Amino acid sequence: MKRVITLGEFIISRQGDFPYAKGELSSLLSAIRLAAKVVNREVNRAGLSNDILGSALKQNIQGEEQQKLDVYADEQFMAALKARGDVCGVASEEQEDFISFDTPLARAGKYVVLIDPLDGSSNIDVNVSIGTIFSVYRRTSSIGQLATVEDFLQSGAKQVAAGYIIYGSSTMLVYTTGNGVHGFTLEPSIGTYFLSHPNICMPESGSIYSVNEGNFNDFNPGVQQYIQYCRSKQNDKEKPYSARYIGSLVADFHRNLLKGGVYMYPSTQKDPNGKLRLLYECNPLAFIAEQAGGLASTGRQRVLDIMPEKLHQRVPFFVGSKNMVEKIISLME
Ligand code: AHM
Ligand code: MG
């Protein structure tokens, strides 16, 4: 029988990719995989428990209504990351400011994490796939100090690891540390992730486009032109592309990563910077896309080159198969 590799074994086997590291990054990834299992359990039983389903009756800093599971997931990831002491601070979609962990162990931590604990949370109540997205940087402040905002405001090109968990028909963890993209599927009966998708490569072009087409009239002419190109028979496939939009970034991205396609959240007249947040939604997925051979752009700039100014900064986002993103950029010029 073929020996299957677990995520824990894989992380340890790849520790040598970072000669300067002493295993902290491996430990950090282990904290995330553990918290994801706990969140996965609650996501799976959401429909059975009133304690976990529905609104938390408060808003996050972006003025969005928080779901109970948003708050729960945020607490789980925070607690798991704090416990290990590899991380000196975390910034989350659910918290206005970043959190510095003020313990001697955490002050000595080399890394900061940015996280969207539960993305696509409007899909929780209707049993549609949701996800967690995370991004890891080496701190720029001195070890032993509290984390500073500069530790978090680094360009995406500086990420040392990024990944997501998709709570879908099966639960998967997909991540990169800059040496390719690897996907692990959770075997729920024993609670272990197994390597199911080694070295994921995104097809160079695809025939799926994912966008909230309800906003079509608000998009700029280049984006409208691209959508018309997707719909027409005069595109590179000589038949219309398929429109697929779940409204869960992780799920839309994951499908396009495996099958080839493009996800778009352009600027609109109402939201000139689009909707998605640079630091914990766009950058991690941009890193994964590039590692898998795809591209990520705002339409005018490579996402990973943006110098962030604010924790919750938004940017227009086009991510997916290389040829498709290049076509969008050419139409937006
Ligand atoms: P969230 O972080 O509040 O869940 O918002 C992000 C989500 C993405 O998962 C999804 O792609 C997008 O918002 C959907 O937005 P819209 O409903 O405007 O199409
Ligand atoms: Mg989100």
PDB file of C-alpha atoms in Angstrom, residues 104-292:
ATOM      1  CA  PRO A 104       8.217  36.904  27.575  1.00  0.00           C
ATOM      2  CA  LEU A 105       7.846  33.899  25.244  1.00  0.00           C
ATOM      3  CA  ALA A 106       5.784  35.779  22.657  1.00  0.00           C
ATOM      4  CA  ARG A 107       7.993  38.890  22.789  1.00  0.00           C
ATOM      5  CA  ALA A 108      10.789  36.579  21.686  1.00  0.00           C
ATOM      6  CA  GLY A 109       8.657  35.324  18.771  1.00  0.00           C
ATOM      7  CA  LYS A 110      10.072  35.958  15.295  1.00  0.00           C
ATOM      8  CA  TYR A 111       6.838  36.090  13.337  1.00  0.00           C
ATOM      9  CA  VAL A 112       3.587  38.004  12.924  1.00  0.00           C
ATOM     10  CA  VAL A 113       0.418  36.541  11.438  1.00  0.00           C
ATOM     11  CA  LEU A 114      -2.401  38.282   9.584  1.00  0.00           C
ATOM     12  CA  ILE A 115      -5.621  36.343   9.374  1.00  0.00           C
ATOM     13  CA  ASP A 116      -9.170  36.354   8.129  1.00  0.00           C
ATOM     14  CA  PRO A 117     -10.455  33.749  10.596  1.00  0.00           C
ATOM     15  CA  LEU A 118     -13.670  32.977   8.712  1.00  0.00           C
ATOM     16  CA  ASP A 119     -14.076  34.350   5.236  1.00  0.00           C
ATOM     17  CA  GLY A 120     -17.352  34.282   3.333  1.00  0.00           C
ATOM     18  CA  SER A 121     -19.277  34.275   6.587  1.00  0.00           C
ATOM     19  CA  SER A 122     -22.527  35.287   4.885  1.00  0.00           C
ATOM     20  CA  ASN A 123     -22.490  31.677   3.637  1.00  0.00           C
ATOM     21  CA  ILE A 124     -22.425  30.044   7.097  1.00  0.00           C
ATOM     22  CA  ASP A 125     -26.182  29.994   7.657  1.00  0.00           C
ATOM     23  CA  VAL A 126     -26.843  28.364   4.289  1.00  0.00           C
ATOM     24  CA  ASN A 127     -24.292  25.559   4.490  1.00  0.00           C
ATOM     25  CA  VAL A 128     -22.044  26.822   1.699  1.00  0.00           C
ATOM     26  CA  SER A 129     -18.239  26.542   1.764  1.00  0.00           C
ATOM     27  CA  ILE A 130     -16.315  29.070   3.834  1.00  0.00           C
ATOM     28  CA  GLY A 131     -12.629  29.444   4.641  1.00  0.00           C
ATOM     29  CA  THR A 132      -9.780  30.805   6.725  1.00  0.00           C
ATOM     30  CA  ILE A 133      -6.952  32.776   5.107  1.00  0.00           C
ATOM     31  CA  PHE A 134      -3.573  33.471   6.733  1.00  0.00           C
ATOM     32  CA  SER A 135      -0.312  35.214   5.998  1.00  0.00           C
ATOM     33  CA  VAL A 136       3.003  35.013   7.897  1.00  0.00           C
ATOM     34  CA  TYR A 137       5.849  37.554   8.001  1.00  0.00           C
ATOM     35  CA  ARG A 138       9.111  37.736   9.825  1.00  0.00           C
ATOM     36  CA  ARG A 139       8.919  40.702  12.231  1.00  0.00           C
ATOM     37  CA  THR A 140      10.951  43.827  11.436  1.00  0.00           C
ATOM     38  CA  SER A 141      11.060  45.084  15.032  1.00  0.00           C
ATOM     39  CA  SER A 142      13.603  43.808  17.502  1.00  0.00           C
ATOM     40  CA  ILE A 143      13.113  40.492  19.210  1.00  0.00           C
ATOM     41  CA  GLY A 144      12.152  40.962  22.851  1.00  0.00           C
ATOM     42  CA  GLN A 145       9.986  44.041  22.108  1.00  0.00           C
ATOM     43  CA  LEU A 146       6.242  44.199  21.578  1.00  0.00           C
ATOM     44  CA  ALA A 147       5.134  43.874  17.940  1.00  0.00           C
ATOM     45  CA  THR A 148       4.786  47.191  16.087  1.00  0.00           C
ATOM     46  CA  VAL A 149       2.474  48.204  13.262  1.00  0.00           C
ATOM     47  CA  GLU A 150       5.463  48.147  10.870  1.00  0.00           C
ATOM     48  CA  ASP A 151       5.750  44.391  11.447  1.00  0.00           C
ATOM     49  CA  PHE A 152       2.340  44.043   9.801  1.00  0.00           C
ATOM     50  CA  LEU A 153       2.637  46.700   7.080  1.00  0.00           C
ATOM     51  CA  GLN A 154       5.075  44.817   4.841  1.00  0.00           C
ATOM     52  CA  SER A 155       4.633  44.194   1.142  1.00  0.00           C
ATOM     53  CA  GLY A 156       3.208  40.792   0.200  1.00  0.00           C
ATOM     54  CA  ALA A 157       6.509  39.878  -1.465  1.00  0.00           C
ATOM     55  CA  LYS A 158       7.979  39.579   2.040  1.00  0.00           C
ATOM     56  CA  GLN A 159       5.594  36.818   3.154  1.00  0.00           C
ATOM     57  CA  VAL A 160       7.369  33.720   4.440  1.00  0.00           C
ATOM     58  CA  ALA A 161       4.243  31.560   4.380  1.00  0.00           C
ATOM     59  CA  ALA A 162       0.608  31.868   3.410  1.00  0.00           C
ATOM     60  CA  GLY A 163      -2.315  29.527   3.204  1.00  0.00           C
ATOM     61  CA  TYR A 164      -5.979  28.875   3.544  1.00  0.00           C
ATOM     62  CA  ILE A 165      -8.333  26.301   4.946  1.00  0.00           C
ATOM     63  CA  ILE A 166     -11.456  25.511   2.989  1.00  0.00           C
ATOM     64  CA  TYR A 167     -14.371  24.097   4.962  1.00  0.00           C
ATOM     65  CA  GLY A 168     -16.100  22.501   1.997  1.00  0.00           C
ATOM     66  CA  SER A 169     -17.469  19.087   1.075  1.00  0.00           C
ATOM     67  CA  SER A 170     -14.153  18.063   2.551  1.00  0.00           C
ATOM     68  CA  THR A 171     -11.844  20.233   4.612  1.00  0.00           C
ATOM     69  CA  MET A 172      -8.504  21.101   3.077  1.00  0.00           C
ATOM     70  CA  LEU A 173      -5.485  23.107   4.138  1.00  0.00           C
ATOM     71  CA  VAL A 174      -3.451  24.568   1.268  1.00  0.00           C
ATOM     72  CA  TYR A 175      -0.232  26.471   1.912  1.00  0.00           C
ATOM     73  CA  THR A 176       3.061  27.677   0.560  1.00  0.00           C
ATOM     74  CA  THR A 177       6.337  28.684   2.139  1.00  0.00           C
ATOM     75  CA  GLY A 178       7.717  29.840  -1.205  1.00  0.00           C
ATOM     76  CA  ASN A 179       8.604  26.366  -2.454  1.00  0.00           C
ATOM     77  CA  GLY A 180       5.459  25.431  -4.339  1.00  0.00           C
ATOM     78  CA  VAL A 181       1.899  24.971  -3.167  1.00  0.00           C
ATOM     79  CA  HIS A 182       0.691  21.864  -1.378  1.00  0.00           C
ATOM     80  CA  GLY A 183      -2.790  20.751  -0.389  1.00  0.00           C
ATOM     81  CA  PHE A 184      -3.809  18.467   2.501  1.00  0.00           C
ATOM     82  CA  THR A 185      -7.221  16.910   3.057  1.00  0.00           C
ATOM     83  CA  LEU A 186      -8.565  16.333   6.555  1.00  0.00           C
ATOM     84  CA  GLU A 187      -9.581  12.754   7.291  1.00  0.00           C
ATOM     85  CA  PRO A 188     -12.329  13.631   9.792  1.00  0.00           C
ATOM     86  CA  SER A 189     -12.612  10.250  11.494  1.00  0.00           C
ATOM     87  CA  ILE A 190      -9.028  10.397  12.779  1.00  0.00           C
ATOM     88  CA  GLY A 191      -8.520  14.163  12.660  1.00  0.00           C
ATOM     89  CA  THR A 192      -5.399  14.067  10.491  1.00  0.00           C
ATOM     90  CA  TYR A 193      -4.577  16.002   7.325  1.00  0.00           C
ATOM     91  CA  PHE A 194      -2.989  13.951   4.533  1.00  0.00           C
ATOM     92  CA  LEU A 195      -1.043  15.236   1.539  1.00  0.00           C
ATOM     93  CA  SER A 196      -3.615  14.900  -1.260  1.00  0.00           C
ATOM     94  CA  HIS A 197      -2.488  17.636  -3.686  1.00  0.00           C
ATOM     95  CA  PRO A 198       1.325  17.885  -3.858  1.00  0.00           C
ATOM     96  CA  ASN A 199       2.845  20.662  -5.995  1.00  0.00           C
ATOM     97  CA  ILE A 200      -0.338  22.296  -7.210  1.00  0.00           C
ATOM     98  CA  CYS A 201       0.082  24.045 -10.576  1.00  0.00           C
ATOM     99  CA  MET A 202      -2.588  26.415 -11.811  1.00  0.00           C
ATOM    100  CA  PRO A 203      -3.498  25.895 -15.497  1.00  0.00           C
ATOM    101  CA  GLU A 204      -2.113  28.791 -17.592  1.00  0.00           C
ATOM    102  CA  SER A 205      -5.549  29.547 -18.931  1.00  0.00           C
ATOM    103  CA  GLY A 206      -9.006  28.407 -18.006  1.00  0.00           C
ATOM    104  CA  SER A 207     -12.631  28.890 -18.916  1.00  0.00           C
ATOM    105  CA  ILE A 208     -14.151  29.919 -15.574  1.00  0.00           C
ATOM    106  CA  TYR A 209     -14.687  33.514 -14.477  1.00  0.00           C
ATOM    107  CA  SER A 210     -15.822  34.398 -10.967  1.00  0.00           C
ATOM    108  CA  VAL A 211     -17.201  37.844 -10.266  1.00  0.00           C
ATOM    109  CA  ASN A 212     -20.287  39.404  -8.694  1.00  0.00           C
ATOM    110  CA  GLU A 213     -21.876  40.279 -12.031  1.00  0.00           C
ATOM    111  CA  GLY A 214     -24.678  42.135 -10.255  1.00  0.00           C
ATOM    112  CA  ASN A 215     -22.177  45.018 -10.045  1.00  0.00           C
ATOM    113  CA  PHE A 216     -21.496  44.955 -13.817  1.00  0.00           C
ATOM    114  CA  ASN A 217     -22.832  48.448 -14.517  1.00  0.00           C
ATOM    115  CA  ASP A 218     -20.502  49.884 -11.848  1.00  0.00           C
ATOM    116  CA  PHE A 219     -17.304  48.308 -13.204  1.00  0.00           C
ATOM    117  CA  ASN A 220     -14.851  50.316 -15.257  1.00  0.00           C
ATOM    118  CA  PRO A 221     -14.916  49.848 -19.043  1.00  0.00           C
ATOM    119  CA  GLY A 222     -11.848  47.540 -19.131  1.00  0.00           C
ATOM    120  CA  VAL A 223     -13.457  45.098 -16.689  1.00  0.00           C
ATOM    121  CA  GLN A 224     -16.792  45.263 -18.540  1.00  0.00           C
ATOM    122  CA  GLN A 225     -14.938  44.524 -21.773  1.00  0.00           C
ATOM    123  CA  TYR A 226     -13.237  41.493 -20.204  1.00  0.00           C
ATOM    124  CA  ILE A 227     -16.549  40.121 -18.914  1.00  0.00           C
ATOM    125  CA  GLN A 228     -18.034  40.563 -22.388  1.00  0.00           C
ATOM    126  CA  TYR A 229     -15.011  38.691 -23.776  1.00  0.00           C
ATOM    127  CA  CYS A 230     -15.688  35.838 -21.279  1.00  0.00           C
ATOM    128  CA  ARG A 231     -19.326  35.702 -22.384  1.00  0.00           C
ATOM    129  CA  SER A 232     -18.597  35.770 -26.114  1.00  0.00           C
ATOM    130  CA  LYS A 233     -17.812  32.954 -28.540  1.00  0.00           C
ATOM    131  CA  GLN A 234     -14.929  35.012 -29.927  1.00  0.00           C
ATOM    132  CA  ASN A 235     -12.639  34.362 -26.969  1.00  0.00           C
ATOM    133  CA  ASP A 236      -9.638  32.001 -26.935  1.00  0.00           C
ATOM    134  CA  LYS A 237     -11.915  29.002 -26.236  1.00  0.00           C
ATOM    135  CA  GLU A 238     -14.351  29.882 -29.038  1.00  0.00           C
ATOM    136  CA  LYS A 239     -17.277  29.356 -26.709  1.00  0.00           C
ATOM    137  CA  PRO A 240     -18.453  31.335 -23.690  1.00  0.00           C
ATOM    138  CA  TYR A 241     -16.607  30.740 -20.438  1.00  0.00           C
ATOM    139  CA  SER A 242     -18.569  29.431 -17.471  1.00  0.00           C
ATOM    140  CA  ALA A 243     -19.585  31.941 -14.796  1.00  0.00           C
ATOM    141  CA  ARG A 244     -19.039  30.471 -11.311  1.00  0.00           C
ATOM    142  CA  TYR A 245     -19.392  32.670  -8.235  1.00  0.00           C
ATOM    143  CA  ILE A 246     -19.880  31.234  -4.773  1.00  0.00           C
ATOM    144  CA  GLY A 247     -19.301  34.501  -2.928  1.00  0.00           C
ATOM    145  CA  SER A 248     -16.732  32.750  -0.715  1.00  0.00           C
ATOM    146  CA  LEU A 249     -13.323  33.929  -1.823  1.00  0.00           C
ATOM    147  CA  VAL A 250     -11.504  30.813  -0.620  1.00  0.00           C
ATOM    148  CA  ALA A 251     -13.902  28.461  -2.393  1.00  0.00           C
ATOM    149  CA  ASP A 252     -13.899  30.465  -5.633  1.00  0.00           C
ATOM    150  CA  PHE A 253     -10.110  30.752  -5.539  1.00  0.00           C
ATOM    151  CA  HIS A 254      -9.611  27.057  -4.726  1.00  0.00           C
ATOM    152  CA  ARG A 255     -11.736  25.889  -7.652  1.00  0.00           C
ATOM    153  CA  ASN A 256      -9.938  28.214 -10.053  1.00  0.00           C
ATOM    154  CA  LEU A 257      -6.542  27.142  -8.693  1.00  0.00           C
ATOM    155  CA  LEU A 258      -7.263  23.516  -9.509  1.00  0.00           C
ATOM    156  CA  LYS A 259      -9.283  23.923 -12.712  1.00  0.00           C
ATOM    157  CA  GLY A 260      -7.985  27.182 -14.193  1.00  0.00           C
ATOM    158  CA  GLY A 261      -9.974  30.381 -14.012  1.00  0.00           C
ATOM    159  CA  VAL A 262      -9.996  33.921 -12.754  1.00  0.00           C
ATOM    160  CA  TYR A 263     -11.531  35.564  -9.677  1.00  0.00           C
ATOM    161  CA  MET A 264     -12.276  39.297  -9.810  1.00  0.00           C
ATOM    162  CA  TYR A 265     -13.354  41.833  -7.222  1.00  0.00           C
ATOM    163  CA  PRO A 266     -12.922  45.097  -9.125  1.00  0.00           C
ATOM    164  CA  SER A 267     -13.455  48.631  -7.933  1.00  0.00           C
ATOM    165  CA  THR A 268     -16.975  49.938  -8.269  1.00  0.00           C
ATOM    166  CA  GLN A 269     -18.329  53.475  -8.254  1.00  0.00           C
ATOM    167  CA  LYS A 270     -19.374  52.944  -4.626  1.00  0.00           C
ATOM    168  CA  ASP A 271     -16.153  51.200  -3.537  1.00  0.00           C
ATOM    169  CA  PRO A 272     -13.235  52.636  -5.527  1.00  0.00           C
ATOM    170  CA  ASN A 273     -10.837  50.170  -3.870  1.00  0.00           C
ATOM    171  CA  GLY A 274     -13.080  47.157  -4.232  1.00  0.00           C
ATOM    172  CA  LYS A 275     -14.085  45.130  -1.205  1.00  0.00           C
ATOM    173  CA  LEU A 276     -11.269  42.759  -0.358  1.00  0.00           C
ATOM    174  CA  ARG A 277      -8.585  43.476   2.179  1.00  0.00           C
ATOM    175  CA  LEU A 278      -4.976  43.517   1.009  1.00  0.00           C
ATOM    176  CA  LEU A 279      -3.217  42.100   4.037  1.00  0.00           C
ATOM    177  CA  TYR A 280      -5.214  39.027   4.986  1.00  0.00           C
ATOM    178  CA  GLU A 281      -7.270  38.255   1.868  1.00  0.00           C
ATOM    179  CA  CYS A 282      -5.414  39.380  -1.267  1.00  0.00           C
ATOM    180  CA  ASN A 283      -1.723  39.009  -0.339  1.00  0.00           C
ATOM    181  CA  PRO A 284      -1.871  35.407   0.900  1.00  0.00           C
ATOM    182  CA  LEU A 285      -3.880  34.264  -2.123  1.00  0.00           C
ATOM    183  CA  ALA A 286      -1.605  36.267  -4.445  1.00  0.00           C
ATOM    184  CA  PHE A 287       1.443  34.482  -2.976  1.00  0.00           C
ATOM    185  CA  ILE A 288      -0.204  31.086  -3.447  1.00  0.00           C
ATOM    186  CA  ALA A 289      -1.340  31.964  -6.992  1.00  0.00           C
ATOM    187  CA  GLU A 290       2.158  33.058  -8.038  1.00  0.00           C
ATOM    188  CA  GLN A 291       3.721  29.996  -6.429  1.00  0.00           C
ATOM    189  CA  ALA A 292       1.336  27.840  -8.473  1.00  0.00           C
TER     190      ALA A 292
END
